[in-house]
Backbone as CSV, one residue per row, in Angstrom:
resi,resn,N_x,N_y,N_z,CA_x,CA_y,CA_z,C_x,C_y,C_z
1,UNK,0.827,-1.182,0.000,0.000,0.000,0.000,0.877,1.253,0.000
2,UNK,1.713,1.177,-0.250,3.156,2.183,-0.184,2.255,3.383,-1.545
3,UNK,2.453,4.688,-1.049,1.815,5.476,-1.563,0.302,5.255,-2.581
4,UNK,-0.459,4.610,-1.662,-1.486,4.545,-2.073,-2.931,3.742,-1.742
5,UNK,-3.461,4.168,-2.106,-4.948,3.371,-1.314,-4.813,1.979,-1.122
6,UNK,-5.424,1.206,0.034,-5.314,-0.233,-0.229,-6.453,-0.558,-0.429
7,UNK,-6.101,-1.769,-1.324,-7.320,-2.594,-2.280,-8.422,-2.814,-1.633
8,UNK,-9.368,-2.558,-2.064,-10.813,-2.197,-1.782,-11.228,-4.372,-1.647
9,UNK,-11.956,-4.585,-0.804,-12.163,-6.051,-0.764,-13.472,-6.018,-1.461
10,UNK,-14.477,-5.223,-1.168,-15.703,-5.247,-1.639,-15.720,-4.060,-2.610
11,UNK,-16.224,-4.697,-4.240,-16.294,-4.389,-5.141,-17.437,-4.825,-5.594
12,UNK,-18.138,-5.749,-5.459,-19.286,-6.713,-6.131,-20.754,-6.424,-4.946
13,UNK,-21.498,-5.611,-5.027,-22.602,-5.670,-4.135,-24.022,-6.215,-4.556
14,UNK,-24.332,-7.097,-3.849,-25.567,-7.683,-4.086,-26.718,-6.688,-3.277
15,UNK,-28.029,-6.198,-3.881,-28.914,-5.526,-3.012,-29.891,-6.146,-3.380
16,UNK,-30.571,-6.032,-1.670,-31.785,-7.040,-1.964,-32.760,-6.028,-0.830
17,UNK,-33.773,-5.197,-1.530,-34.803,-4.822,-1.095,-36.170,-4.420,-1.693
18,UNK,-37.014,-4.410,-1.291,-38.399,-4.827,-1.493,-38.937,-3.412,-1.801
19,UNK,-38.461,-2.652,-1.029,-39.492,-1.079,-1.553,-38.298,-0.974,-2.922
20,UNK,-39.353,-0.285,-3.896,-38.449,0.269,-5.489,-37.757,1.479,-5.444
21,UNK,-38.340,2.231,-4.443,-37.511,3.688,-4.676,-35.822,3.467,-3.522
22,UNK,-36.281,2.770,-2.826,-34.940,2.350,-1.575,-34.301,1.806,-2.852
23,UNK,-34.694,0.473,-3.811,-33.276,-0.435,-3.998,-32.802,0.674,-5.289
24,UNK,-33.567,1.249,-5.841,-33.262,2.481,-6.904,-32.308,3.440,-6.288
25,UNK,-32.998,3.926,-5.385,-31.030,4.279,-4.444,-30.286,4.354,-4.557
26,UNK,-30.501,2.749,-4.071,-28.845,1.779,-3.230,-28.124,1.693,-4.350
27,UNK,-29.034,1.422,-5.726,-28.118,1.034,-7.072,-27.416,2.315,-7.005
28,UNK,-28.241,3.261,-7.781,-27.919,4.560,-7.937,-26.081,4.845,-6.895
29,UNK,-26.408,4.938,-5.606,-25.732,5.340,-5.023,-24.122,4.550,-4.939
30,UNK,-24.499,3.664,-4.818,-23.195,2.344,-4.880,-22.524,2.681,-6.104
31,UNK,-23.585,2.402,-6.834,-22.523,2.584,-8.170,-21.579,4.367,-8.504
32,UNK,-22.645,5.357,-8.259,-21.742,6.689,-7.587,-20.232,6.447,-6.773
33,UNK,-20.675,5.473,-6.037,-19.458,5.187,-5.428,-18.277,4.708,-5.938
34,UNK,-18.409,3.724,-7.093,-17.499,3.045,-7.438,-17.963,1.680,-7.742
35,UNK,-18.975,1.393,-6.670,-19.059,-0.356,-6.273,-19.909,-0.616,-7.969
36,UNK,-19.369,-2.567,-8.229,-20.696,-2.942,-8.881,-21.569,-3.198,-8.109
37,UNK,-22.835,-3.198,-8.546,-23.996,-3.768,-8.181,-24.161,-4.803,-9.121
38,UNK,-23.895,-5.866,-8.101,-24.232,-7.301,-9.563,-25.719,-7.171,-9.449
39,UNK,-27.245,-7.158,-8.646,-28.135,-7.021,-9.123,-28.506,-6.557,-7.876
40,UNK,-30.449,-5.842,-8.455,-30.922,-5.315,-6.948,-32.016,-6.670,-7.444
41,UNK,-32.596,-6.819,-6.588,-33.482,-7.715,-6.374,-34.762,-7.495,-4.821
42,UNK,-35.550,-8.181,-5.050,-36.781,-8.119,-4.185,-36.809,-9.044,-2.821
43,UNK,-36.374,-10.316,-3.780,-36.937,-11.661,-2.719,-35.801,-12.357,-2.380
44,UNK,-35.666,-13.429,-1.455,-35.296,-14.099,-1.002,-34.459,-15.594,-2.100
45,UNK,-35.855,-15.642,-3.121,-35.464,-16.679,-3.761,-34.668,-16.196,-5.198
46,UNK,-34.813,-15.187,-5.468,-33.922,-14.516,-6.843,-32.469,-13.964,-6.217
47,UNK,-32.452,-13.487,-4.749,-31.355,-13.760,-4.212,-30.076,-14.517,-4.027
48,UNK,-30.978,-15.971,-3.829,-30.575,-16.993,-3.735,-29.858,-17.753,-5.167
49,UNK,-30.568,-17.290,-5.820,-30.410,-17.885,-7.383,-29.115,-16.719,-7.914
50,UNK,-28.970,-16.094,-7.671,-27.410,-15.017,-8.190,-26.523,-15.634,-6.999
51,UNK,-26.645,-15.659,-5.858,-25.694,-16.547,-5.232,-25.108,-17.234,-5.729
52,UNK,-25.591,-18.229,-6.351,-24.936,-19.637,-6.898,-24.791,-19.373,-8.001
53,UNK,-24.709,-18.493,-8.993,-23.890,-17.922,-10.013,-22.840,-16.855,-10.039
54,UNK,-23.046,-16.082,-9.145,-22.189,-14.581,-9.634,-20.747,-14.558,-8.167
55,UNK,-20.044,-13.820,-8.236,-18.923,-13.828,-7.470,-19.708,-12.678,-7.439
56,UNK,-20.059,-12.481,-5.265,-20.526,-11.315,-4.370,-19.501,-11.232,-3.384
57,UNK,-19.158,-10.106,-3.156,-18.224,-9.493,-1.888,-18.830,-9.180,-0.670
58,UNK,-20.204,-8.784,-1.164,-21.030,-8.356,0.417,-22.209,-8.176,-0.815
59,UNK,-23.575,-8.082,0.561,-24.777,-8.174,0.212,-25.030,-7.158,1.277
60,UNK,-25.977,-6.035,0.589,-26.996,-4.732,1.320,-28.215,-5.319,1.177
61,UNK,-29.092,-5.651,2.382,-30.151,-6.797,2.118,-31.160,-5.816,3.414
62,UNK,-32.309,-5.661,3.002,-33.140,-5.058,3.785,-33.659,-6.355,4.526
63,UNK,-34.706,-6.295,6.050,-35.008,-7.608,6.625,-36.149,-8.003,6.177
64,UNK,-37.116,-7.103,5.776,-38.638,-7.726,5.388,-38.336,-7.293,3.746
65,UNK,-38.610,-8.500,3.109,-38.267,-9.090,2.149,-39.746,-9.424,0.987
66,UNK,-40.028,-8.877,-0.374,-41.022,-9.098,-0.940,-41.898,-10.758,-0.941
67,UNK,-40.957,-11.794,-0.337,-41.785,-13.124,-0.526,-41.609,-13.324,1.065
68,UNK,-42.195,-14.676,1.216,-42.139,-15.438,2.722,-40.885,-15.299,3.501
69,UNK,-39.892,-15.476,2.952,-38.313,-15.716,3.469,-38.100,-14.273,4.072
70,UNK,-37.529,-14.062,5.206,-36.876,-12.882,5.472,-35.112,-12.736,5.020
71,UNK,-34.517,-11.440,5.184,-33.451,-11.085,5.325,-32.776,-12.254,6.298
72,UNK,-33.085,-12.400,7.422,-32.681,-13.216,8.036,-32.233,-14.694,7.455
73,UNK,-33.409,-15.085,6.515,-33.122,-16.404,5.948,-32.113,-16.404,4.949
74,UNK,-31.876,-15.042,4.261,-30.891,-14.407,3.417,-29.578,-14.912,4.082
75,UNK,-28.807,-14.215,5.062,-28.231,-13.948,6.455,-27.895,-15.573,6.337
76,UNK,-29.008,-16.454,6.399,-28.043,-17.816,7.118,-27.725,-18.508,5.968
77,UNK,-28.491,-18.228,4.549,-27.576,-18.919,3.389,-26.381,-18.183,2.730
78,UNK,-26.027,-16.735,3.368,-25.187,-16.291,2.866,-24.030,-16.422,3.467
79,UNK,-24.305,-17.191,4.926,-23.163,-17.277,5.902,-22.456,-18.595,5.026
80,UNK,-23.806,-19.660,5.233,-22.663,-20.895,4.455,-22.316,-20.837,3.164
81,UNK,-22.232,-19.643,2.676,-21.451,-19.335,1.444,-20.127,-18.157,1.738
82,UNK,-20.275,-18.006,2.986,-19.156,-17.071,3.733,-18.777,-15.803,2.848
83,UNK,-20.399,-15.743,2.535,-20.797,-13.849,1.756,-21.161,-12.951,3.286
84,UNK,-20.244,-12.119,3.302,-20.986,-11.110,4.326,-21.901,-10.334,4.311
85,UNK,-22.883,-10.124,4.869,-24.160,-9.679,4.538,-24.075,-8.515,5.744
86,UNK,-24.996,-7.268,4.937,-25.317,-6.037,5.983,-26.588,-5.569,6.216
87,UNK,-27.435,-5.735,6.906,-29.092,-5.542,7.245,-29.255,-3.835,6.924
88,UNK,-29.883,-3.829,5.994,-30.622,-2.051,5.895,-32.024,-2.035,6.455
89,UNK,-32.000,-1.572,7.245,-33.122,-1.930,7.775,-34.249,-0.137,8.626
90,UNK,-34.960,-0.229,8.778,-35.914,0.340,9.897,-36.778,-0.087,11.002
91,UNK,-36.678,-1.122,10.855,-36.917,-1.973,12.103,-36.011,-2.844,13.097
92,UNK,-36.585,-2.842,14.094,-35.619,-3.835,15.245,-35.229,-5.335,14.457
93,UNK,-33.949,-5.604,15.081,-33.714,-6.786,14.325,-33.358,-8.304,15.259
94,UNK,-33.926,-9.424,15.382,-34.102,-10.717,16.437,-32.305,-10.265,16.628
95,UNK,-32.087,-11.044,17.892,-31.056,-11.275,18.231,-30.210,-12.366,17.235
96,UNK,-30.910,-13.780,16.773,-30.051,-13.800,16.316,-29.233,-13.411,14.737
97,UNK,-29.742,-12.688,14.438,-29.200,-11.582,12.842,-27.743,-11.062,13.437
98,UNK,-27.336,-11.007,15.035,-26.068,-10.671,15.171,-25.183,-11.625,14.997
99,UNK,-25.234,-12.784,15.089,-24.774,-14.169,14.835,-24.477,-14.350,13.446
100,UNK,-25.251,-13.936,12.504,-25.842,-14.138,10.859,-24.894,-12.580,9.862
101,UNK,-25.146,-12.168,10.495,-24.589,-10.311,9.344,-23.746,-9.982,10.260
102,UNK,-22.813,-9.142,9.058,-21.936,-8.647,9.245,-22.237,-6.879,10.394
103,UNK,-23.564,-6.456,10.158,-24.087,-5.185,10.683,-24.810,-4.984,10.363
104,UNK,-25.640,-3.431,10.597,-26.716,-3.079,10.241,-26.615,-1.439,9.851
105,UNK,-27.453,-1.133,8.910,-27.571,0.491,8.578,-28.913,0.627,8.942
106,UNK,-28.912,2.178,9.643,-30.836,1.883,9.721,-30.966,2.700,8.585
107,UNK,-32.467,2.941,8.387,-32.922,3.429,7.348,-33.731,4.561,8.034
108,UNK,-33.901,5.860,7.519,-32.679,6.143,6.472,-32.041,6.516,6.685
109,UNK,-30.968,6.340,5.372,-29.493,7.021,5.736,-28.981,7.843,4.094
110,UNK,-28.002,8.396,4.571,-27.244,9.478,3.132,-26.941,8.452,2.716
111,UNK,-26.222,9.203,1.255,-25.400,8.368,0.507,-24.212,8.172,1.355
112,UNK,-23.487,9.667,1.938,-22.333,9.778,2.659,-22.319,8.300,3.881
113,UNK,-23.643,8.194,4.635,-23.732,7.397,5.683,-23.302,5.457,4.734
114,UNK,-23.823,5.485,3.686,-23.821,4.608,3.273,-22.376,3.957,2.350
115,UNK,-21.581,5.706,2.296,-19.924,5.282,1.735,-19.781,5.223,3.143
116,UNK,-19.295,6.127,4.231,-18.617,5.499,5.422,-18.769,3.931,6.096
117,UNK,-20.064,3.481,5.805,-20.303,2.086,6.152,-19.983,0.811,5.458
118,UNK,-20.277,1.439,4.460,-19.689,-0.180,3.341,-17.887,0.429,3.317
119,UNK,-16.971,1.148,3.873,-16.123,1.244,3.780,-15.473,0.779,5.182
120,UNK,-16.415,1.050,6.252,-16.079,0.768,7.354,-16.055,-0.528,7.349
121,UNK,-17.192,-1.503,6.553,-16.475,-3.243,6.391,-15.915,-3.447,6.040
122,UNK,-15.538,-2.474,4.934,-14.286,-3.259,3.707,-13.010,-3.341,4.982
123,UNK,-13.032,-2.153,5.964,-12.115,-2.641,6.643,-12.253,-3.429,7.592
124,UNK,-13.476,-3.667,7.949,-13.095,-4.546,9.099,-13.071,-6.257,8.662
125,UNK,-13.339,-6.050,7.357,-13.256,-7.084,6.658,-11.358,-7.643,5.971
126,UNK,-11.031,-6.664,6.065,-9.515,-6.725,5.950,-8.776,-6.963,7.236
127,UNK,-9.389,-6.851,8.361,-8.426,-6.926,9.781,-8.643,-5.956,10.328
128,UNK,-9.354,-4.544,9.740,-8.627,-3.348,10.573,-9.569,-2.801,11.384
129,UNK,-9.294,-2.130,12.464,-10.301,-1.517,13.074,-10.864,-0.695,12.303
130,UNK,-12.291,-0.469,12.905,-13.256,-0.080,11.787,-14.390,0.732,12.227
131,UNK,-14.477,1.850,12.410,-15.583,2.806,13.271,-16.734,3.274,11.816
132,UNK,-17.475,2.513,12.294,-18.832,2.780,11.525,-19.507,4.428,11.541
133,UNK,-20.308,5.014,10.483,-20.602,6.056,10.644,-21.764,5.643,11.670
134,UNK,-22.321,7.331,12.318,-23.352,7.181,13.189,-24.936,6.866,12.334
135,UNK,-25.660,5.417,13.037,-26.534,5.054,12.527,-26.254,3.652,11.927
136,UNK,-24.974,3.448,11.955,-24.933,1.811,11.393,-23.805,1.496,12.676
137,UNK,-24.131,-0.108,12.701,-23.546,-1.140,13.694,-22.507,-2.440,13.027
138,UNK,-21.836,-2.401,13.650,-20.974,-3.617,12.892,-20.629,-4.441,14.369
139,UNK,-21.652,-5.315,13.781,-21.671,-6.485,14.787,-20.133,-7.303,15.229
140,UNK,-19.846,-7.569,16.495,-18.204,-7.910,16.456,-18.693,-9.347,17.343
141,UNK,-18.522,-10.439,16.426,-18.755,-11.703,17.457,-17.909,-11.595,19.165
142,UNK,-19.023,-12.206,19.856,-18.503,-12.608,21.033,-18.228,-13.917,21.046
143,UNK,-16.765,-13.920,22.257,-16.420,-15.157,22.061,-16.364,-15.816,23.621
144,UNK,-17.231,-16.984,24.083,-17.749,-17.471,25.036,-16.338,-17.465,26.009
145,UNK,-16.506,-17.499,26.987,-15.264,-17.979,28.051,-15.543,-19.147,28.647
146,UNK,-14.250,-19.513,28.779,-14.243,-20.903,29.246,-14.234,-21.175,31.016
């Protein structure tokens, strides 16, 4: 990194939310940023189906979700694909979604709120400490004592 930025880990964003003017946004805005957006999507199960085709770096996934499946159910198939996932959300979220995602943004937020946060994983996704803007959480596993 000797005179110069270090490599960005997340480049590939998957968005998955249900209202049209939110995921119109997220595209909008991400891609302002730099990021791809490999797709925005609604549900749970068209989610699921770019999973198992496309190379994703992280997923912006709202929790209530256009079909039956929640974000949450998102969350536990994206873990055993060891995709990190980030809850956009406006509502409270079960306890266990801290177990499942990487964090949470509430809604709403800026664009600005939304570069400091997906930047704040890229680092904490690299090792580094990582202070989230105000309004998003980056969940830090606990680890049981013996």
């Amino acid at each position: 990194m000797l005179f110069g930025k270090r490599k960005r880990i997340v480049n590939r964003i998957l968005v998955v939310e249900d209202e049209p003017l939110v995921a119109f946004d997220n595209e909008v805005m991400l891609g302002d940023l730099g990021y791809e957006v490999v797709a925005t999507l609604d549900s749970f199960e068209d989610a699921i189906e770019i999973l198992e085709r496309e190379k994703i770096d992280l997923i912006l996934s709202d929790y209530r979700l256009s079909s039956q499946r929640t974000g949450l159910d998102l969350a536990r198939a994206a873990k055993n694909r060891r995709i990190p996932i980030v809850f956009s959300t406006g509502h409270a979220l079960p306890p266990e979604s801290m177990q499942l995602a990487l964090g949470c943004i509430n809604k709403p937020y800026s664009e600005r709120t939304l570069k400091l946060g997906i930047n704040a994983v890229d680092k904490h996704l690299a090792g580094e400490k990582a202070k989230p803007p105000k309004g998003m959480e980056i969940f830090v596993p606990t680890v049981a004592k013996e």
